[in-house]
mmCIF file of N, CA, C and O in Angstrom:
data_model
loop_
_atom_site.group_PDB
_atom_site.id
_atom_site.type_symbol
_atom_site.label_atom_id
_atom_site.label_comp_id
_atom_site.label_asym_id
_atom_site.label_seq_id
_atom_site.Cartn_x
_atom_site.Cartn_y
_atom_site.Cartn_z
ATOM 1 N N MET Z 13 -40.967 1.404 -7.451
ATOM 2 C CA MET Z 13 -40.671 2.064 -8.694
ATOM 3 C C MET Z 13 -39.372 1.509 -9.247
ATOM 4 O O MET Z 13 -38.363 1.436 -8.551
ATOM 5 N N ALA Z 14 -39.394 1.096 -10.483
ATOM 6 C CA ALA Z 14 -38.218 0.513 -11.118
ATOM 7 C C ALA Z 14 -37.236 1.616 -11.492
ATOM 8 O O ALA Z 14 -37.608 2.721 -11.862
ATOM 9 N N VAL Z 15 -35.972 1.265 -11.359
ATOM 10 C CA VAL Z 15 -34.906 2.210 -11.678
ATOM 11 C C VAL Z 15 -34.392 1.888 -13.073
ATOM 12 O O VAL Z 15 -34.149 0.731 -13.407
ATOM 13 N N ASP Z 16 -34.229 2.924 -13.870
ATOM 14 C CA ASP Z 16 -33.743 2.767 -15.234
ATOM 15 C C ASP Z 16 -32.286 2.306 -15.209
ATOM 16 O O ASP Z 16 -31.443 2.943 -14.568
ATOM 17 N N PRO Z 17 -31.944 1.189 -15.863
ATOM 18 C CA PRO Z 17 -30.550 0.700 -15.881
ATOM 19 C C PRO Z 17 -29.577 1.718 -16.470
ATOM 20 O O PRO Z 17 -28.426 1.788 -16.043
ATOM 21 N N ASN Z 18 -30.053 2.518 -17.425
ATOM 22 C CA ASN Z 18 -29.174 3.549 -17.996
ATOM 23 C C ASN Z 18 -28.837 4.617 -16.966
ATOM 24 O O ASN Z 18 -27.714 5.111 -16.913
ATOM 25 N N GLU Z 19 -29.825 4.957 -16.131
ATOM 26 C CA GLU Z 19 -29.584 5.952 -15.089
ATOM 27 C C GLU Z 19 -28.609 5.404 -14.038
ATOM 28 O O GLU Z 19 -27.737 6.129 -13.558
ATOM 29 N N VAL Z 20 -28.739 4.134 -13.725
ATOM 30 C CA VAL Z 20 -27.808 3.498 -12.784
ATOM 31 C C VAL Z 20 -26.401 3.521 -13.360
ATOM 32 O O VAL Z 20 -25.434 3.860 -12.665
ATOM 33 N N ALA Z 21 -26.266 3.189 -14.631
ATOM 34 C CA ALA Z 21 -24.951 3.184 -15.277
ATOM 35 C C ALA Z 21 -24.360 4.590 -15.295
ATOM 36 O O ALA Z 21 -23.157 4.771 -15.027
ATOM 37 N N ARG Z 22 -25.158 5.597 -15.595
ATOM 38 C CA ARG Z 22 -24.664 6.976 -15.603
ATOM 39 C C ARG Z 22 -24.221 7.396 -14.206
ATOM 40 O O ARG Z 22 -23.186 8.054 -14.044
ATOM 41 N N PHE Z 23 -24.987 7.008 -13.190
ATOM 42 C CA PHE Z 23 -24.624 7.373 -11.824
ATOM 43 C C PHE Z 23 -23.336 6.676 -11.395
ATOM 44 O O PHE Z 23 -22.478 7.291 -10.749
ATOM 45 N N LYS Z 24 -23.182 5.414 -11.768
ATOM 46 C CA LYS Z 24 -21.947 4.701 -11.437
ATOM 47 C C LYS Z 24 -20.743 5.349 -12.122
ATOM 48 O O LYS Z 24 -19.674 5.465 -11.526
ATOM 49 N N ASN Z 25 -20.908 5.770 -13.368
ATOM 50 C CA ASN Z 25 -19.834 6.464 -14.068
ATOM 51 C C ASN Z 25 -19.492 7.779 -13.380
ATOM 52 O O ASN Z 25 -18.320 8.152 -13.268
ATOM 53 N N ALA Z 26 -20.513 8.481 -12.929
ATOM 54 C CA ALA Z 26 -20.281 9.739 -12.210
ATOM 55 C C ALA Z 26 -19.547 9.476 -10.899
ATOM 56 O O ALA Z 26 -18.636 10.228 -10.529
ATOM 57 N N LEU Z 27 -19.920 8.417 -10.196
ATOM 58 C CA LEU Z 27 -19.230 8.067 -8.953
ATOM 59 C C LEU Z 27 -17.776 7.707 -9.208
ATOM 60 O O LEU Z 27 -16.896 8.034 -8.412
ATOM 61 N N ALA Z 28 -17.525 7.034 -10.311
ATOM 62 C CA ALA Z 28 -16.159 6.613 -10.621
ATOM 63 C C ALA Z 28 -15.238 7.815 -10.818
ATOM 64 O O ALA Z 28 -14.035 7.731 -10.573
ATOM 65 N N LYS Z 29 -15.815 8.944 -11.244
ATOM 66 C CA LYS Z 29 -15.009 10.142 -11.484
ATOM 67 C C LYS Z 29 -14.759 10.945 -10.216
ATOM 68 O O LYS Z 29 -13.897 11.819 -10.197
ATOM 69 N N LEU Z 30 -15.481 10.660 -9.140
ATOM 70 C CA LEU Z 30 -15.361 11.408 -7.892
ATOM 71 C C LEU Z 30 -14.331 10.763 -6.976
ATOM 72 O O LEU Z 30 -14.137 9.550 -6.980
ATOM 73 N N SER Z 31 -13.707 11.588 -6.161
ATOM 74 C CA SER Z 31 -12.776 11.072 -5.159
ATOM 75 C C SER Z 31 -13.577 10.521 -3.979
ATOM 76 O O SER Z 31 -14.747 10.890 -3.785
ATOM 77 N N PRO Z 32 -12.968 9.654 -3.175
ATOM 78 C CA PRO Z 32 -13.685 9.140 -1.993
ATOM 79 C C PRO Z 32 -14.122 10.264 -1.044
ATOM 80 O O PRO Z 32 -15.199 10.201 -0.456
ATOM 81 N N ALA Z 33 -13.286 11.289 -0.910
ATOM 82 C CA ALA Z 33 -13.646 12.407 -0.030
ATOM 83 C C ALA Z 33 -14.865 13.150 -0.580
ATOM 84 O O ALA Z 33 -15.743 13.579 0.186
ATOM 85 N N GLU Z 34 -14.925 13.331 -1.892
ATOM 86 C CA GLU Z 34 -16.059 14.016 -2.507
ATOM 87 C C GLU Z 34 -17.335 13.188 -2.354
ATOM 88 O O GLU Z 34 -18.402 13.745 -2.087
ATOM 89 N N ILE Z 35 -17.227 11.881 -2.496
ATOM 90 C CA ILE Z 35 -18.401 11.017 -2.291
ATOM 91 C C ILE Z 35 -18.901 11.158 -0.862
ATOM 92 O O ILE Z 35 -20.094 11.320 -0.610
ATOM 93 N N ARG Z 36 -17.969 11.105 0.102
ATOM 94 C CA ARG Z 36 -18.337 11.227 1.520
ATOM 95 C C ARG Z 36 -18.969 12.595 1.792
ATOM 96 O O ARG Z 36 -19.955 12.716 2.504
ATOM 97 N N ARG Z 37 -18.402 13.668 1.178
ATOM 98 C CA ARG Z 37 -18.934 15.014 1.372
ATOM 99 C C ARG Z 37 -20.363 15.100 0.840
ATOM 100 O O ARG Z 37 -21.243 15.669 1.486
ATOM 101 N N ARG Z 38 -20.600 14.517 -0.319
ATOM 102 C CA ARG Z 38 -21.937 14.562 -0.908
ATOM 103 C C ARG Z 38 -22.935 13.740 -0.100
ATOM 104 O O ARG Z 38 -24.103 14.098 0.007
ATOM 105 N N LEU Z 39 -22.477 12.629 0.461
ATOM 106 C CA LEU Z 39 -23.365 11.830 1.315
ATOM 107 C C LEU Z 39 -23.677 12.572 2.613
ATOM 108 O O LEU Z 39 -24.830 12.596 3.060
ATOM 109 N N ASP Z 40 -22.647 13.154 3.219
ATOM 110 C CA ASP Z 40 -22.847 13.865 4.487
ATOM 111 C C ASP Z 40 -23.676 15.136 4.301
ATOM 112 O O ASP Z 40 -24.435 15.515 5.191
ATOM 113 N N GLY Z 41 -23.525 15.779 3.154
ATOM 114 C CA GLY Z 41 -24.269 17.007 2.895
ATOM 115 C C GLY Z 41 -25.665 16.755 2.355
ATOM 116 O O GLY Z 41 -26.359 17.691 1.974
ATOM 117 N N SER Z 42 -26.080 15.527 2.297
ATOM 118 C CA SER Z 42 -27.404 15.136 1.796
ATOM 119 C C SER Z 42 -27.644 15.622 0.369
ATOM 120 O O SER Z 42 -28.761 15.979 -0.001
ATOM 121 N N ILE Z 43 -26.580 15.663 -0.430
ATOM 122 C CA ILE Z 43 -26.728 16.008 -1.841
ATOM 123 C C ILE Z 43 -27.304 14.814 -2.593
ATOM 124 O O ILE Z 43 -28.110 14.968 -3.510
ATOM 125 N N ILE Z 44 -26.907 13.631 -2.163
ATOM 126 C CA ILE Z 44 -27.443 12.403 -2.762
ATOM 127 C C ILE Z 44 -28.576 11.942 -1.854
ATOM 128 O O ILE Z 44 -28.343 11.502 -0.735
ATOM 129 N N VAL Z 45 -29.820 12.050 -2.356
ATOM 130 C CA VAL Z 45 -30.960 11.767 -1.487
ATOM 131 C C VAL Z 45 -31.757 10.533 -1.888
ATOM 132 O O VAL Z 45 -32.395 9.919 -1.037
ATOM 133 N N ARG Z 46 -31.730 10.154 -3.138
ATOM 134 C CA ARG Z 46 -32.484 8.960 -3.527
ATOM 135 C C ARG Z 46 -31.881 7.738 -2.853
ATOM 136 O O ARG Z 46 -30.660 7.573 -2.823
ATOM 137 N N PRO Z 47 -32.724 6.869 -2.313
ATOM 138 C CA PRO Z 47 -32.213 5.707 -1.564
ATOM 139 C C PRO Z 47 -31.279 4.817 -2.392
ATOM 140 O O PRO Z 47 -30.237 4.383 -1.886
ATOM 141 N N TRP Z 48 -31.613 4.543 -3.639
ATOM 142 C CA TRP Z 48 -30.765 3.658 -4.424
ATOM 143 C C TRP Z 48 -29.448 4.333 -4.765
ATOM 144 O O TRP Z 48 -28.401 3.675 -4.823
ATOM 145 N N LYS Z 49 -29.456 5.652 -4.942
ATOM 146 C CA LYS Z 49 -28.207 6.363 -5.207
ATOM 147 C C LYS Z 49 -27.343 6.412 -3.950
ATOM 148 O O LYS Z 49 -26.123 6.263 -4.001
ATOM 149 N N ARG Z 50 -27.994 6.635 -2.798
ATOM 150 C CA ARG Z 50 -27.239 6.661 -1.533
ATOM 151 C C ARG Z 50 -26.575 5.313 -1.274
ATOM 152 O O ARG Z 50 -25.412 5.251 -0.895
ATOM 153 N N SER Z 51 -27.332 4.243 -1.496
ATOM 154 C CA SER Z 51 -26.755 2.915 -1.227
ATOM 155 C C SER Z 51 -25.596 2.630 -2.179
ATOM 156 O O SER Z 51 -24.572 2.072 -1.767
ATOM 157 N N LEU Z 52 -25.737 3.019 -3.448
ATOM 158 C CA LEU Z 52 -24.631 2.834 -4.396
ATOM 159 C C LEU Z 52 -23.421 3.676 -3.994
ATOM 160 O O LEU Z 52 -22.282 3.198 -4.027
ATOM 161 N N ALA Z 53 -23.657 4.924 -3.604
ATOM 162 C CA ALA Z 53 -22.559 5.813 -3.205
ATOM 163 C C ALA Z 53 -21.884 5.308 -1.934
ATOM 164 O O ALA Z 53 -20.649 5.333 -1.825
ATOM 165 N N GLU Z 54 -22.669 4.855 -0.967
ATOM 166 C CA GLU Z 54 -22.083 4.314 0.270
ATOM 167 C C GLU Z 54 -21.258 3.068 -0.017
ATOM 168 O O GLU Z 54 -20.168 2.891 0.537
ATOM 169 N N ALA Z 55 -21.768 2.212 -0.884
ATOM 170 C CA ALA Z 55 -21.021 0.996 -1.232
ATOM 171 C C ALA Z 55 -19.724 1.353 -1.946
ATOM 172 O O ALA Z 55 -18.667 0.774 -1.660
ATOM 173 N N GLU Z 56 -19.797 2.299 -2.857
ATOM 174 C CA GLU Z 56 -18.589 2.704 -3.595
ATOM 175 C C GLU Z 56 -17.572 3.354 -2.657
ATOM 176 O O GLU Z 56 -16.379 3.083 -2.727
ATOM 177 N N GLY Z 57 -18.060 4.217 -1.754
ATOM 178 C CA GLY Z 57 -17.164 4.842 -0.775
ATOM 179 C C GLY Z 57 -16.515 3.808 0.126
ATOM 180 O O GLY Z 57 -15.304 3.873 0.395
ATOM 181 N N GLY Z 58 -17.288 2.846 0.587
ATOM 182 C CA GLY Z 58 -16.735 1.784 1.425
ATOM 183 C C GLY Z 58 -15.729 0.929 0.685
ATOM 184 O O GLY Z 58 -14.680 0.569 1.234
ATOM 185 N N ARG Z 59 -16.025 0.619 -0.570
ATOM 186 C CA ARG Z 59 -15.101 -0.185 -1.369
ATOM 187 C C ARG Z 59 -13.780 0.553 -1.559
ATOM 188 O O ARG Z 59 -12.702 -0.024 -1.407
ATOM 189 N N ARG Z 60 -13.853 1.837 -1.859
ATOM 190 C CA ARG Z 60 -12.624 2.610 -2.059
ATOM 191 C C ARG Z 60 -11.825 2.739 -0.767
ATOM 192 O O ARG Z 60 -10.600 2.705 -0.796
ATOM 193 N N ASP Z 61 -12.530 2.903 0.361
ATOM 194 C CA ASP Z 61 -11.827 2.958 1.651
ATOM 195 C C ASP Z 61 -11.098 1.651 1.923
ATOM 196 O O ASP Z 61 -9.939 1.651 2.358
ATOM 197 N N ARG Z 62 -11.777 0.525 1.655
ATOM 198 C CA ARG Z 62 -11.134 -0.779 1.873
ATOM 199 C C ARG Z 62 -9.927 -0.941 0.961
ATOM 200 O O ARG Z 62 -8.887 -1.436 1.388
ATOM 201 N N GLU Z 63 -10.077 -0.541 -0.302
ATOM 202 C CA GLU Z 63 -8.961 -0.641 -1.241
ATOM 203 C C GLU Z 63 -7.800 0.227 -0.792
ATOM 204 O O GLU Z 63 -6.641 -0.176 -0.890
ATOM 205 N N GLY Z 64 -8.107 1.409 -0.304
ATOM 206 C CA GLY Z 64 -7.058 2.314 0.168
ATOM 207 C C GLY Z 64 -6.310 1.743 1.352
ATOM 208 O O GLY Z 64 -5.079 1.789 1.407
ATOM 209 N N ARG Z 65 -7.063 1.198 2.307
ATOM 210 C CA ARG Z 65 -6.413 0.591 3.480
ATOM 211 C C ARG Z 65 -5.586 -0.622 3.079
ATOM 212 O O ARG Z 65 -4.484 -0.826 3.589
ATOM 213 N N ALA Z 66 -6.115 -1.431 2.149
ATOM 214 C CA ALA Z 66 -5.371 -2.611 1.700
ATOM 215 C C ALA Z 66 -4.097 -2.186 0.972
ATOM 216 O O ALA Z 66 -3.039 -2.793 1.148
ATOM 217 N N GLY Z 67 -4.181 -1.148 0.177
ATOM 218 C CA GLY Z 67 -3.002 -0.644 -0.533
ATOM 219 C C GLY Z 67 -1.953 -0.113 0.426
ATOM 220 O O GLY Z 67 -0.757 -0.343 0.252
ATOM 221 N N GLN Z 68 -2.399 0.602 1.463
ATOM 222 C CA GLN Z 68 -1.463 1.102 2.466
ATOM 223 C C GLN Z 68 -0.807 -0.057 3.219
ATOM 224 O O GLN Z 68 0.387 -0.013 3.510
ATOM 225 N N GLU Z 69 -1.578 -1.069 3.532
ATOM 226 C CA GLU Z 69 -1.030 -2.234 4.238
ATOM 227 C C GLU Z 69 0.000 -2.948 3.368
ATOM 228 O O GLU Z 69 1.063 -3.340 3.845
ATOM 229 N N ARG Z 70 -0.322 -3.109 2.069
ATOM 230 C CA ARG Z 70 0.644 -3.731 1.155
ATOM 231 C C ARG Z 70 1.917 -2.904 1.069
ATOM 232 O O ARG Z 70 3.023 -3.456 1.078
ATOM 233 N N SER Z 71 1.776 -1.587 1.003
ATOM 234 C CA SER Z 71 2.945 -0.711 0.931
ATOM 235 C C SER Z 71 3.787 -0.836 2.194
ATOM 236 O O SER Z 71 5.021 -0.870 2.133
ATOM 237 N N ARG Z 72 3.118 -0.899 3.342
ATOM 238 C CA ARG Z 72 3.848 -1.034 4.612
ATOM 239 C C ARG Z 72 4.592 -2.362 4.670
ATOM 240 O O ARG Z 72 5.768 -2.417 5.056
ATOM 241 N N ILE Z 73 3.934 -3.425 4.230
ATOM 242 C CA ILE Z 73 4.561 -4.744 4.247
ATOM 243 C C ILE Z 73 5.730 -4.791 3.267
ATOM 244 O O ILE Z 73 6.796 -5.324 3.593
ATOM 245 N N ASP Z 74 5.548 -4.206 2.084
ATOM 246 C CA ASP Z 74 6.634 -4.168 1.100
ATOM 247 C C ASP Z 74 7.831 -3.386 1.630
ATOM 248 O O ASP Z 74 8.977 -3.799 1.465
ATOM 249 N N ALA Z 75 7.568 -2.253 2.280
ATOM 250 C CA ALA Z 75 8.648 -1.451 2.846
ATOM 251 C C ALA Z 75 9.377 -2.231 3.942
ATOM 252 O O ALA Z 75 10.612 -2.187 4.030
ATOM 253 N N GLU Z 76 8.631 -2.941 4.763
ATOM 254 C CA GLU Z 76 9.250 -3.750 5.821
ATOM 255 C C GLU Z 76 10.112 -4.856 5.223
ATOM 256 O O GLU Z 76 11.224 -5.129 5.700
ATOM 257 N N ASN Z 77 9.619 -5.514 4.168
ATOM 258 C CA ASN Z 77 10.402 -6.566 3.508
ATOM 259 C C ASN Z 77 11.684 -6.007 2.906
ATOM 260 O O ASN Z 77 12.744 -6.636 2.985
ATOM 261 N N ILE Z 78 11.617 -4.832 2.316
ATOM 262 C CA ILE Z 78 12.811 -4.203 1.740
ATOM 263 C C ILE Z 78 13.813 -3.882 2.843
ATOM 264 O O ILE Z 78 15.013 -4.111 2.692
ATOM 265 N N ARG Z 79 13.321 -3.365 3.975
ATOM 266 C CA ARG Z 79 14.218 -3.080 5.104
ATOM 267 C C ARG Z 79 14.879 -4.353 5.614
ATOM 268 O O ARG Z 79 16.085 -4.375 5.887
ATOM 269 N N GLN Z 80 14.108 -5.422 5.744
ATOM 270 C CA GLN Z 80 14.673 -6.678 6.235
ATOM 271 C C GLN Z 80 15.706 -7.236 5.264
ATOM 272 O O GLN Z 80 16.742 -7.756 5.685
ATOM 273 N N ARG Z 81 15.416 -7.141 3.943
ATOM 274 C CA ARG Z 81 16.383 -7.596 2.949
ATOM 275 C C ARG Z 81 17.666 -6.779 3.031
ATOM 276 O O ARG Z 81 18.767 -7.316 2.934
ATOM 277 N N GLY Z 82 17.526 -5.469 3.222
ATOM 278 C CA GLY Z 82 18.693 -4.601 3.353
ATOM 279 C C GLY Z 82 19.524 -4.960 4.568
ATOM 280 O O GLY Z 82 20.754 -4.984 4.510
ATOM 281 N N LYS Z 83 18.852 -5.255 5.675
ATOM 282 C CA LYS Z 83 19.574 -5.660 6.889
ATOM 283 C C LYS Z 83 20.300 -6.985 6.671
ATOM 284 O O LYS Z 83 21.433 -7.162 7.128
ATOM 285 N N ALA Z 84 19.656 -7.923 5.984
ATOM 286 C CA ALA Z 84 20.285 -9.223 5.728
ATOM 287 C C ALA Z 84 21.510 -9.053 4.836
ATOM 288 O O ALA Z 84 22.557 -9.671 5.080
ATOM 289 N N ILE Z 85 21.407 -8.220 3.827
ATOM 290 C CA ILE Z 85 22.554 -7.974 2.938
ATOM 291 C C ILE Z 85 23.674 -7.325 3.724
ATOM 292 O O ILE Z 85 24.847 -7.694 3.569
ATOM 293 N N ALA Z 86 23.344 -6.366 4.592
ATOM 294 C CA ALA Z 86 24.363 -5.696 5.405
ATOM 295 C C ALA Z 86 25.065 -6.705 6.318
ATOM 296 O O ALA Z 86 26.298 -6.668 6.469
ATOM 297 N N ARG Z 87 24.294 -7.621 6.908
ATOM 298 C CA ARG Z 87 24.918 -8.647 7.755
ATOM 299 C C ARG Z 87 25.875 -9.514 6.963
ATOM 300 O O ARG Z 87 26.977 -9.833 7.418
ATOM 301 N N HIS Z 88 25.461 -9.908 5.754
ATOM 302 C CA HIS Z 88 26.330 -10.741 4.923
ATOM 303 C C HIS Z 88 27.601 -9.991 4.518
ATOM 304 O O HIS Z 88 28.690 -10.570 4.505
ATOM 305 N N VAL Z 89 27.468 -8.724 4.204
ATOM 306 C CA VAL Z 89 28.644 -7.933 3.828
ATOM 307 C C VAL Z 89 29.597 -7.816 5.009
ATOM 308 O O VAL Z 89 30.815 -7.999 4.851
ATOM 309 N N TRP Z 90 29.081 -7.518 6.192
ATOM 310 C CA TRP Z 90 29.947 -7.405 7.361
ATOM 311 C C TRP Z 90 30.600 -8.743 7.702
ATOM 312 O O TRP Z 90 31.763 -8.784 8.141
ATOM 313 N N LEU Z 91 29.879 -9.825 7.510
ATOM 314 C CA LEU Z 91 30.458 -11.147 7.740
ATOM 315 C C LEU Z 91 31.606 -11.407 6.755
ATOM 316 O O LEU Z 91 32.658 -11.919 7.140
ATOM 317 N N LEU Z 92 31.397 -11.019 5.506
ATOM 318 C CA LEU Z 92 32.444 -11.171 4.494
ATOM 319 C C LEU Z 92 33.645 -10.300 4.822
ATOM 320 O O LEU Z 92 34.800 -10.745 4.701
ATOM 321 N N VAL Z 93 33.434 -9.082 5.262
ATOM 322 C CA VAL Z 93 34.533 -8.184 5.655
ATOM 323 C C VAL Z 93 35.279 -8.763 6.849
ATOM 324 O O VAL Z 93 36.518 -8.762 6.882
ATOM 325 N N ALA Z 94 34.550 -9.279 7.824
ATOM 326 C CA ALA Z 94 35.197 -9.875 8.995
ATOM 327 C C ALA Z 94 36.033 -11.086 8.592
ATOM 328 O O ALA Z 94 37.165 -11.263 9.078
ATOM 329 N N ALA Z 95 35.509 -11.927 7.699
ATOM 330 C CA ALA Z 95 36.273 -13.090 7.240
ATOM 331 C C ALA Z 95 37.516 -12.648 6.487
ATOM 332 O O ALA Z 95 38.594 -13.253 6.643
ATOM 333 N N ALA Z 96 37.414 -11.591 5.683
ATOM 334 C CA ALA Z 96 38.585 -11.087 4.954
ATOM 335 C C ALA Z 96 39.630 -10.548 5.927
ATOM 336 O O ALA Z 96 40.834 -10.762 5.729
ATOM 337 N N ILE Z 97 39.196 -9.868 6.969
ATOM 338 C CA ILE Z 97 40.141 -9.348 7.976
ATOM 339 C C ILE Z 97 40.841 -10.491 8.689
ATOM 340 O O ILE Z 97 42.060 -10.476 8.877
ATOM 341 N N VAL Z 98 40.080 -11.502 9.089
ATOM 342 C CA VAL Z 98 40.682 -12.662 9.773
ATOM 343 C C VAL Z 98 41.671 -13.354 8.837
ATOM 344 O O VAL Z 98 42.783 -13.730 9.255
ATOM 345 N N ALA Z 99 41.309 -13.525 7.567
ATOM 346 C CA ALA Z 99 42.208 -14.169 6.612
ATOM 347 C C ALA Z 99 43.462 -13.329 6.409
ATOM 348 O O ALA Z 99 44.587 -13.877 6.336
ATOM 349 N N ALA Z 100 43.342 -12.011 6.338
ATOM 350 C CA ALA Z 100 44.511 -11.141 6.160
ATOM 351 C C ALA Z 100 45.417 -11.209 7.373
ATOM 352 O O ALA Z 100 46.654 -11.294 7.231
ATOM 353 N N VAL Z 101 44.847 -11.186 8.560
ATOM 354 C CA VAL Z 101 45.659 -11.276 9.783
ATOM 355 C C VAL Z 101 46.366 -12.626 9.843
ATOM 356 O O VAL Z 101 47.554 -12.705 10.181
ATOM 357 N N ALA Z 102 45.665 -13.705 9.514
ATOM 358 C CA ALA Z 102 46.295 -15.032 9.531
ATOM 359 C C ALA Z 102 47.412 -15.109 8.503
ATOM 360 O O ALA Z 102 48.487 -15.681 8.778
ATOM 361 N N LEU Z 103 47.228 -14.551 7.327
ATOM 362 C CA LEU Z 103 48.251 -14.557 6.290
ATOM 363 C C LEU Z 103 49.475 -13.752 6.718
ATOM 364 O O LEU Z 103 50.613 -14.213 6.587
ATOM 365 N N ILE Z 104 49.237 -12.577 7.284
ATOM 366 C CA ILE Z 104 50.358 -11.744 7.764
ATOM 367 C C ILE Z 104 51.088 -12.459 8.897
ATOM 368 O O ILE Z 104 52.326 -12.447 8.971
ATOM 369 N N TRP Z 105 50.352 -13.091 9.765
ATOM 370 C CA TRP Z 105 50.953 -13.768 10.925
ATOM 371 C C TRP Z 105 51.871 -14.904 10.435
ATOM 372 O O TRP Z 105 52.933 -15.131 11.004
ATOM 373 N N ASN Z 106 51.455 -15.610 9.383
ATOM 374 C CA ASN Z 106 52.246 -16.728 8.881
ATOM 375 C C ASN Z 106 53.392 -16.295 7.977
ATOM 376 O O ASN Z 106 54.415 -16.959 7.897
ATOM 377 N N LEU Z 107 53.243 -15.188 7.248
ATOM 378 C CA LEU Z 107 54.293 -14.750 6.336
ATOM 379 C C LEU Z 107 55.456 -14.069 7.035
ATOM 380 O O LEU Z 107 56.589 -14.195 6.597
ATOM 381 N N PHE Z 108 55.177 -13.353 8.084
ATOM 382 C CA PHE Z 108 56.243 -12.639 8.798
ATOM 383 C C PHE Z 108 56.512 -13.308 10.138
ATOM 384 O O PHE Z 108 55.776 -13.115 11.104
ATOM 385 N N PRO Z 109 57.603 -14.075 10.198
ATOM 386 C CA PRO Z 109 57.899 -14.764 11.475
ATOM 387 C C PRO Z 109 58.334 -13.744 12.542
ATOM 388 O O PRO Z 109 58.880 -12.716 12.258
ATOM 389 N N ARG Z 110 58.172 -14.112 13.767
ATOM 390 C CA ARG Z 110 58.524 -13.231 14.872
ATOM 391 C C ARG Z 110 59.952 -13.362 15.216
ATOM 392 O O ARG Z 110 60.711 -14.123 15.279
#
């Protein structure tokens, strides 16, 4: 039996408005029973899960990069402070004879 393209488009639009949890609930509760609708819903749920995991991974990597950049900046600042202290001590040592 051929599926009406308009009905497929309407179902895809309806899926787009649902959250991944709602799609999963409807699949688990056997609310979506037609085979072509189930396959579309399962594919959409899987795609959203993959996108969610990829987004979380990107966020984790971005957060790690920000932490590493912060640590590098802190190291450079402490190195600059240490060099300033050494320069101040050397200047004081040379300006005030013993």
